[in-house]
PDB file of C-alpha atoms in Angstrom:
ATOM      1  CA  UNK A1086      66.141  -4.837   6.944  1.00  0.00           C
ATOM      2  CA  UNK A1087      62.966  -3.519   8.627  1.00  0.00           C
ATOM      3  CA  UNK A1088      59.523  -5.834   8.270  1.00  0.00           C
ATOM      4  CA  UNK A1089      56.525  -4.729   6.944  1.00  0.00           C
ATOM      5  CA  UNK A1090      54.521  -5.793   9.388  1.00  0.00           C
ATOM      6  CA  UNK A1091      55.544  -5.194  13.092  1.00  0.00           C
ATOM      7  CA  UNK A1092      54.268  -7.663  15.896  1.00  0.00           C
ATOM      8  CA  UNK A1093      52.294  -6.209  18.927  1.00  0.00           C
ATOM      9  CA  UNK A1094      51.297  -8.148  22.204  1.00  0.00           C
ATOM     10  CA  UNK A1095      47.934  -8.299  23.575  1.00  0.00           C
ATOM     11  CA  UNK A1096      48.478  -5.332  25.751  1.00  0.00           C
ATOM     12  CA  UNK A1097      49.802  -3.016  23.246  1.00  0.00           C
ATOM     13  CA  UNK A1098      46.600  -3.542  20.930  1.00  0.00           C
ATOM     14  CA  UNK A1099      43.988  -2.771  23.885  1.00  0.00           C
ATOM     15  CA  UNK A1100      46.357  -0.249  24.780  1.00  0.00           C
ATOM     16  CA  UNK A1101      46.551   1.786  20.968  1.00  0.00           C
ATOM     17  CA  UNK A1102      42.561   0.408  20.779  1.00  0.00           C
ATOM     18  CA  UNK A1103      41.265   2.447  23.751  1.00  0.00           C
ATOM     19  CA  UNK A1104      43.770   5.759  22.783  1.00  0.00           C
ATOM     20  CA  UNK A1105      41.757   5.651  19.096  1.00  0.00           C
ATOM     21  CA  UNK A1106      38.785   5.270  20.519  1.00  0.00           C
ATOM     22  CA  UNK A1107      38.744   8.045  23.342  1.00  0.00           C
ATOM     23  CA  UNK A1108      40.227  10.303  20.652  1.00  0.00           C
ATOM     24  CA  UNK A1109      37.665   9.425  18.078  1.00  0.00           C
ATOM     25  CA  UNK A1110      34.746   9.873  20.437  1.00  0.00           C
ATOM     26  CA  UNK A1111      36.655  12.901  21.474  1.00  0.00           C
ATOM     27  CA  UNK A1112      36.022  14.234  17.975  1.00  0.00           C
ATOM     28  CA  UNK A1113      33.004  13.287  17.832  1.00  0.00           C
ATOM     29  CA  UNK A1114      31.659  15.180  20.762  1.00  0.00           C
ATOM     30  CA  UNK A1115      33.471  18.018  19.967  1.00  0.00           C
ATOM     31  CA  UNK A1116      31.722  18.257  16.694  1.00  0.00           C
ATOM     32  CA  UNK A1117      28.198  17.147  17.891  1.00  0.00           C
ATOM     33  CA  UNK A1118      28.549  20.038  20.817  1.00  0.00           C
ATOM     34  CA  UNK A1119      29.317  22.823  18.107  1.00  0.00           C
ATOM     35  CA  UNK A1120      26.818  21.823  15.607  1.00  0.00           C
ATOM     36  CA  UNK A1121      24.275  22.353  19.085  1.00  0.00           C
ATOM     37  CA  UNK A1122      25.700  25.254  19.698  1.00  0.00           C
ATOM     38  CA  UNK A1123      25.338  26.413  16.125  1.00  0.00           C
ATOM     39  CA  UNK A1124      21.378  25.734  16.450  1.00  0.00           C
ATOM     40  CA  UNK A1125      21.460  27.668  19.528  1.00  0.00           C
ATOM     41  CA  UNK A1126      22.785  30.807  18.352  1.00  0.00           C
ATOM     42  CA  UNK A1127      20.466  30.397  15.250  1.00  0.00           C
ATOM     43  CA  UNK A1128      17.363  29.836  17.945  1.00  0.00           C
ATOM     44  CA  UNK A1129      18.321  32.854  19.724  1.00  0.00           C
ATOM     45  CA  UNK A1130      18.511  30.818  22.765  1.00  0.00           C
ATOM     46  CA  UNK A1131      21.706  30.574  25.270  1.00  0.00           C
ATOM     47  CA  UNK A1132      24.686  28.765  23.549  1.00  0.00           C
ATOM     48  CA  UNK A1133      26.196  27.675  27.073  1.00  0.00           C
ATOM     49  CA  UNK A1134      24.053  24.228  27.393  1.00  0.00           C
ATOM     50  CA  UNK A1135      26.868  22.612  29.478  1.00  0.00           C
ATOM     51  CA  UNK A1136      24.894  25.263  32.264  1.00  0.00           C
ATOM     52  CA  UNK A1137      21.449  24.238  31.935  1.00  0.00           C
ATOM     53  CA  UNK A1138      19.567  21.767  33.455  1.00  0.00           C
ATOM     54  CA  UNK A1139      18.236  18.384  33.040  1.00  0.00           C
ATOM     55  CA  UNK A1140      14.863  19.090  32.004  1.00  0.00           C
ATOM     56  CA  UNK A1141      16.060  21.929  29.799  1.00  0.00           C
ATOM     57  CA  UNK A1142      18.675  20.315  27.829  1.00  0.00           C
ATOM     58  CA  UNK A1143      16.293  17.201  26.829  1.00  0.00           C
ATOM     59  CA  UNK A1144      13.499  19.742  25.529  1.00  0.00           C
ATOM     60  CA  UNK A1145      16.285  21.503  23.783  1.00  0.00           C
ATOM     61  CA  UNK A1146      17.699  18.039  22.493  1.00  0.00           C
ATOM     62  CA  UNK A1147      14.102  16.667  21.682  1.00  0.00           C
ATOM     63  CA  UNK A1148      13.530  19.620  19.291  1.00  0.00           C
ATOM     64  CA  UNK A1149      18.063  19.649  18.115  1.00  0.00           C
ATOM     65  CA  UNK A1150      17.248  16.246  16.847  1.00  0.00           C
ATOM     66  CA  UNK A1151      13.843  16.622  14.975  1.00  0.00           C
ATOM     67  CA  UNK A1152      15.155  20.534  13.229  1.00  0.00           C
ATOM     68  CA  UNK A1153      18.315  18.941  12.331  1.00  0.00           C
ATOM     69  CA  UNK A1154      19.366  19.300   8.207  1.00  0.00           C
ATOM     70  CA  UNK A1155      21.981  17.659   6.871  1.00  0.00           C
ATOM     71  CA  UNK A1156      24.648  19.790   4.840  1.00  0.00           C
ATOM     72  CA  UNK A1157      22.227  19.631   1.987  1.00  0.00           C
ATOM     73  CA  UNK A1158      19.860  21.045   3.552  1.00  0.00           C
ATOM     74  CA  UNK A1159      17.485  18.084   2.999  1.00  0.00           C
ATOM     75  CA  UNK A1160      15.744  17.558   6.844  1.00  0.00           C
ATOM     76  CA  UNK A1161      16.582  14.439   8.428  1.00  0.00           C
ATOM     77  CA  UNK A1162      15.246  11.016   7.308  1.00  0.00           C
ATOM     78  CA  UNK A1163      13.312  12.448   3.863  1.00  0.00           C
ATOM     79  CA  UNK A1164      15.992   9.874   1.781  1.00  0.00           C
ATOM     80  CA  UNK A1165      13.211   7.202   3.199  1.00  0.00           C
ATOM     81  CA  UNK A1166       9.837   9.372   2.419  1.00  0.00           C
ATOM     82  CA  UNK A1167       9.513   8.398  -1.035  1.00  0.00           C
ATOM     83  CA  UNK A1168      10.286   4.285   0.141  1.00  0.00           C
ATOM     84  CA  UNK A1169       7.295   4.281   2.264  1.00  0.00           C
ATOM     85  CA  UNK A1170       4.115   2.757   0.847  1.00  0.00           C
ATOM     86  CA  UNK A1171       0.286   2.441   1.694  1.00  0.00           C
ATOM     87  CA  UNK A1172       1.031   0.134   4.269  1.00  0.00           C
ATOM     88  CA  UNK A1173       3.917   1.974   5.711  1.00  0.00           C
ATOM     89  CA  UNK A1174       1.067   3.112   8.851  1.00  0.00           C
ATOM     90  CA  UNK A1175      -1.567   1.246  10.024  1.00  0.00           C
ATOM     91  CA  UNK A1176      -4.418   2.275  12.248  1.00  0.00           C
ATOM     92  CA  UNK A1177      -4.820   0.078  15.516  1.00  0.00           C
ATOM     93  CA  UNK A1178      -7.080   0.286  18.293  1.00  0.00           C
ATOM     94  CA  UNK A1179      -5.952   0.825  22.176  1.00  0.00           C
ATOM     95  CA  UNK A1180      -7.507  -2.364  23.701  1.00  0.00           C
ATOM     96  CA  UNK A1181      -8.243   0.033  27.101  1.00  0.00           C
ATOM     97  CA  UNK A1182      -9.552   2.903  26.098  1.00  0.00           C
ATOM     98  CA  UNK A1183     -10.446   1.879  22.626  1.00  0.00           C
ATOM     99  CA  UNK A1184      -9.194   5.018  20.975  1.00  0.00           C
ATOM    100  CA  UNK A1185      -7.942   4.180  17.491  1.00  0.00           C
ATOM    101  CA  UNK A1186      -4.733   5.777  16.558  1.00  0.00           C
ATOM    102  CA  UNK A1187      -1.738   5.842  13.508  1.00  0.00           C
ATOM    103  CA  UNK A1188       1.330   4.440  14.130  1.00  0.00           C
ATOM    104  CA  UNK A1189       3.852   3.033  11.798  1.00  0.00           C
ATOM    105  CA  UNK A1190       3.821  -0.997  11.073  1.00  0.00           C
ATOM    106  CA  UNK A1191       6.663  -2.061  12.850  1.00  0.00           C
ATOM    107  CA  UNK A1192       7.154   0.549  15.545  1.00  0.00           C
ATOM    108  CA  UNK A1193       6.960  -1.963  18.520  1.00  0.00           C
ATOM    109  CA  UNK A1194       7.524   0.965  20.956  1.00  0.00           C
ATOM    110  CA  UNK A1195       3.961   2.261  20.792  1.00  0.00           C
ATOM    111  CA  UNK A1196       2.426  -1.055  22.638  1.00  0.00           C
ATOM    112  CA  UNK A1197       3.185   0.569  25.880  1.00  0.00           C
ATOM    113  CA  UNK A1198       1.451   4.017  24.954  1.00  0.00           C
ATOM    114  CA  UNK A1199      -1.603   5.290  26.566  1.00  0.00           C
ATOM    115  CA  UNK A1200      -4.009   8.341  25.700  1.00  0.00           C
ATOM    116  CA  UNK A1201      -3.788  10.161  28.832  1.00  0.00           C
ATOM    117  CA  UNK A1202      -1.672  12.959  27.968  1.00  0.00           C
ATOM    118  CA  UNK A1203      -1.606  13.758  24.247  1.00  0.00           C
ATOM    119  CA  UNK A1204       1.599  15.566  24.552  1.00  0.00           C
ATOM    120  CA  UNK A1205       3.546  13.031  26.192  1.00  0.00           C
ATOM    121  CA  UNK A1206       2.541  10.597  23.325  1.00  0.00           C
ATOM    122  CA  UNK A1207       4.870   9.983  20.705  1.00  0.00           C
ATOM    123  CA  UNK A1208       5.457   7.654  17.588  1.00  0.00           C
ATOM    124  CA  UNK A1209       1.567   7.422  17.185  1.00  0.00           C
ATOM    125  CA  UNK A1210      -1.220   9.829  15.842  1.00  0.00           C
ATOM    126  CA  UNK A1211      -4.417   9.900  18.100  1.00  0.00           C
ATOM    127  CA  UNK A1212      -8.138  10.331  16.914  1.00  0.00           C
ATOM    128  CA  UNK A1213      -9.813  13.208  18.072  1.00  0.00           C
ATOM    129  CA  UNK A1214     -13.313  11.391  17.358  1.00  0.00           C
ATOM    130  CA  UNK A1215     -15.487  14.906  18.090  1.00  0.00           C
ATOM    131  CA  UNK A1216     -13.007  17.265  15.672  1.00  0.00           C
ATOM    132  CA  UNK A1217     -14.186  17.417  11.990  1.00  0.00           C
ATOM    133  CA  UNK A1218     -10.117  17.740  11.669  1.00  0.00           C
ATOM    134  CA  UNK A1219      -9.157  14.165  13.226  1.00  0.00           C
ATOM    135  CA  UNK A1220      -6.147  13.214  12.047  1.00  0.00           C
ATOM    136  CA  UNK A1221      -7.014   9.247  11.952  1.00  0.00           C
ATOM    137  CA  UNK A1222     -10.532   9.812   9.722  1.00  0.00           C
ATOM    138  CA  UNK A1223      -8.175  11.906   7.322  1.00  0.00           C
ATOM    139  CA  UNK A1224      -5.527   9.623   7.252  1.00  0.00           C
ATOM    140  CA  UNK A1225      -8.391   6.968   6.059  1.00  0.00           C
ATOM    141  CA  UNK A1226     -10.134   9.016   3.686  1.00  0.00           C
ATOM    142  CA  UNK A1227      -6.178  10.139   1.792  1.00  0.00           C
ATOM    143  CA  UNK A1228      -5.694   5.809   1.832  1.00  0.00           C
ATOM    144  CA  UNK A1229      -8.982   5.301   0.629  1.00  0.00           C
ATOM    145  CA  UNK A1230      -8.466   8.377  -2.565  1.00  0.00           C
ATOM    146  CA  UNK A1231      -5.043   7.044  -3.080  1.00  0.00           C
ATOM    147  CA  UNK A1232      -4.497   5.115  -6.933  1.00  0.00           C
ATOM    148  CA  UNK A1233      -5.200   1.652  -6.295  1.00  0.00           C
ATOM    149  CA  UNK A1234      -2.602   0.977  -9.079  1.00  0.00           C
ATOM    150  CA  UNK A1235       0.889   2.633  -7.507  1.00  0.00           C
ATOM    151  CA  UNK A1236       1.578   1.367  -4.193  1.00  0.00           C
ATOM    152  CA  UNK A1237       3.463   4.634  -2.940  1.00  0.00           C
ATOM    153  CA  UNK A1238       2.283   6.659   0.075  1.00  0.00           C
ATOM    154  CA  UNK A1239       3.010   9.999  -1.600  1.00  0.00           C
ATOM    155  CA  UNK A1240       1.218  10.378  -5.043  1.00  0.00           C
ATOM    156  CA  UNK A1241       0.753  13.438  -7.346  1.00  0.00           C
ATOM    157  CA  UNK A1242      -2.850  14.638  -7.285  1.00  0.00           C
ATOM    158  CA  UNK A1243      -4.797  14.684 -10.288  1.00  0.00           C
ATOM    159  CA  UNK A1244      -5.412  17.897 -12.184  1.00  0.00           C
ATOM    160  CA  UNK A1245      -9.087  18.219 -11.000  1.00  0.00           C
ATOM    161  CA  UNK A1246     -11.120  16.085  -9.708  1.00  0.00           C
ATOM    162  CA  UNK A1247     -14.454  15.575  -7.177  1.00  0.00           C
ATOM    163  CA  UNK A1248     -15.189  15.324  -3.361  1.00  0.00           C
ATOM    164  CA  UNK A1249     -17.236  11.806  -4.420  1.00  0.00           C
ATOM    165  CA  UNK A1250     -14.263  10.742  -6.911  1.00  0.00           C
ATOM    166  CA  UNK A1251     -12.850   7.254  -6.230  1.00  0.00           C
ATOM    167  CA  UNK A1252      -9.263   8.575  -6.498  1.00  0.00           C
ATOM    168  CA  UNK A1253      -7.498  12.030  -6.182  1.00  0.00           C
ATOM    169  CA  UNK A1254      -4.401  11.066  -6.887  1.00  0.00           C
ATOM    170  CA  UNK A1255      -2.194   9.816  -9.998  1.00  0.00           C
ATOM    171  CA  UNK A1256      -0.575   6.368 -10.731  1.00  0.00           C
ATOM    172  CA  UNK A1257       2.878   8.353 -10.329  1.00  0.00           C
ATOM    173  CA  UNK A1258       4.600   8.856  -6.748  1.00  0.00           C
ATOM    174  CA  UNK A1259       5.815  11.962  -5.641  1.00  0.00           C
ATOM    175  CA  UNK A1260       9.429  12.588  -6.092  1.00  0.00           C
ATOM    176  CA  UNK A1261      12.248  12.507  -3.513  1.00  0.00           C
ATOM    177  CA  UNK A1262      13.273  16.112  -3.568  1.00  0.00           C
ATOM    178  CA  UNK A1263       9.652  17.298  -3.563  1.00  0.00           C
ATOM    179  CA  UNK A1264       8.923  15.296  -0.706  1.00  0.00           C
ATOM    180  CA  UNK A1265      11.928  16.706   1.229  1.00  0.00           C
ATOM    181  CA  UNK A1266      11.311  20.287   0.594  1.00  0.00           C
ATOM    182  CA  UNK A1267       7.553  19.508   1.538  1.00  0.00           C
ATOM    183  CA  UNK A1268       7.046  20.782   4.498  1.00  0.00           C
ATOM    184  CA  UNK A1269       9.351  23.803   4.830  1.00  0.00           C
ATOM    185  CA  UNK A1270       7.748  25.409   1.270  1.00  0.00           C
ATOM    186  CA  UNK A1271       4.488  24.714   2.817  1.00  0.00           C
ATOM    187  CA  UNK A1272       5.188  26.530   5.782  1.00  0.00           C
ATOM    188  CA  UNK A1273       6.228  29.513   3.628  1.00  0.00           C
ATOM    189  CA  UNK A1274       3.350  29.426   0.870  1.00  0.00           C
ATOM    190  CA  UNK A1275       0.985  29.471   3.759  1.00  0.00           C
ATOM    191  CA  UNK A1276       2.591  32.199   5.702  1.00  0.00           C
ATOM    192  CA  UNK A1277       2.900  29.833   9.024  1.00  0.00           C
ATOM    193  CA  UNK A1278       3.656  31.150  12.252  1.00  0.00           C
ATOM    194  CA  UNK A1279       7.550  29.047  11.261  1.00  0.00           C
ATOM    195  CA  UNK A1280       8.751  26.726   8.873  1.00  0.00           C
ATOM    196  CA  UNK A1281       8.275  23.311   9.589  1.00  0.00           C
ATOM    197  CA  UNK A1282       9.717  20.395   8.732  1.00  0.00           C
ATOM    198  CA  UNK A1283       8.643  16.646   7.443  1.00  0.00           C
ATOM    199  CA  UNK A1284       9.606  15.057  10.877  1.00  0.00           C
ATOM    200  CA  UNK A1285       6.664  18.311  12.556  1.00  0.00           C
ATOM    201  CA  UNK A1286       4.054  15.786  11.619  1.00  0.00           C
TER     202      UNK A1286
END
């Protein structure tokens, strides 16, 4: 009579071990290399990336990963949008060149950023201390109009209220599938130049 469980040596488990896991990455980058060339052919760009260079692929990968929907067509990340609260970004100050800037609370990575090239920064939000659009004095005034009773980042705006009103906003957070759809109705209500997503900002 045959046993239920069969006996394998040391060998024969690395052995089956490395043949599942060459075949599952296998998959895998089978299925990650169509779903790039899907967003290729959408992009109108050129589908055969295995040709293109170094520099090329990376810019085409930086913006893959960032345009990237899941099958529900909710973008990347949103599940955590309606988690993050009033202290989910804090504003610090570069000790060099004592530009203030956003950045998220934990992101460790940003330590090592400098101001130099605005482009090449990333994970972190810059003043533009001369622009009546700066990003970090609007960030301070939404905190500052947010209702000091809900906690949430995202929270519905009032009905009406004033410039000089103490808050804007209600003690009610915005829901999750508003804030995932956020940017990309946005982009179409105001006729943008292309639709946009959450992860744009």
């Amino acid at each position: 009579m045959a046993k239920r469980f069969a006996s394998h040596t040391e060998n024969e488990i690395l052995d089956k071990r490395s043949k599942y896991i060459a075949s599952s990455t296998e998959k895998a980058n089978k299925r990650a290399g169509n779903l790039l060339r899907e967003y290729l052919s959408e992009k109108n760009e050129d589908t055969h990336f295995e040709q293109y260079s170094p520099g090329r692929l990376n810019d085409v990968l930086k913006h893959f990963y960032l345009d990237a929907h899941k099958p529900d067509g909710e973008t990347r990340g949103a599940e955590n949008m309606d988690k993050m609260t009033k202290d989910t970004f804090i504003v610090k100050t570069d000790p060099k060149t004592k530009t203030k800037y956003v950045t998220k609370e934990m992101d460790e990575v940003t330590k090592n950023h400098r101001f130099n090239d605005k482009e090449n920064v990333t994970a972190i939000m810059p003043e533009q201390p001369d622009s009546p659009s700066c990003p970090v004095a609007a960030f301070q005034k939404y905190i500052s109009k947010l209702h000091p009773k809900c906690n949430r980042l995202w929270q519905r705006p009032l009905g009406s209220f004033c410039e000089d009103s103490a808050t804007w906003y209600c003690n009610s957070p915005v829901g999750r599938d508003t804030l995932g759809q956020f940017m990309n109705k946005l982009s179409k209500l105001c006729s943008l130049s292309q639709v946009y997503t959450n992860h744009s900002i």
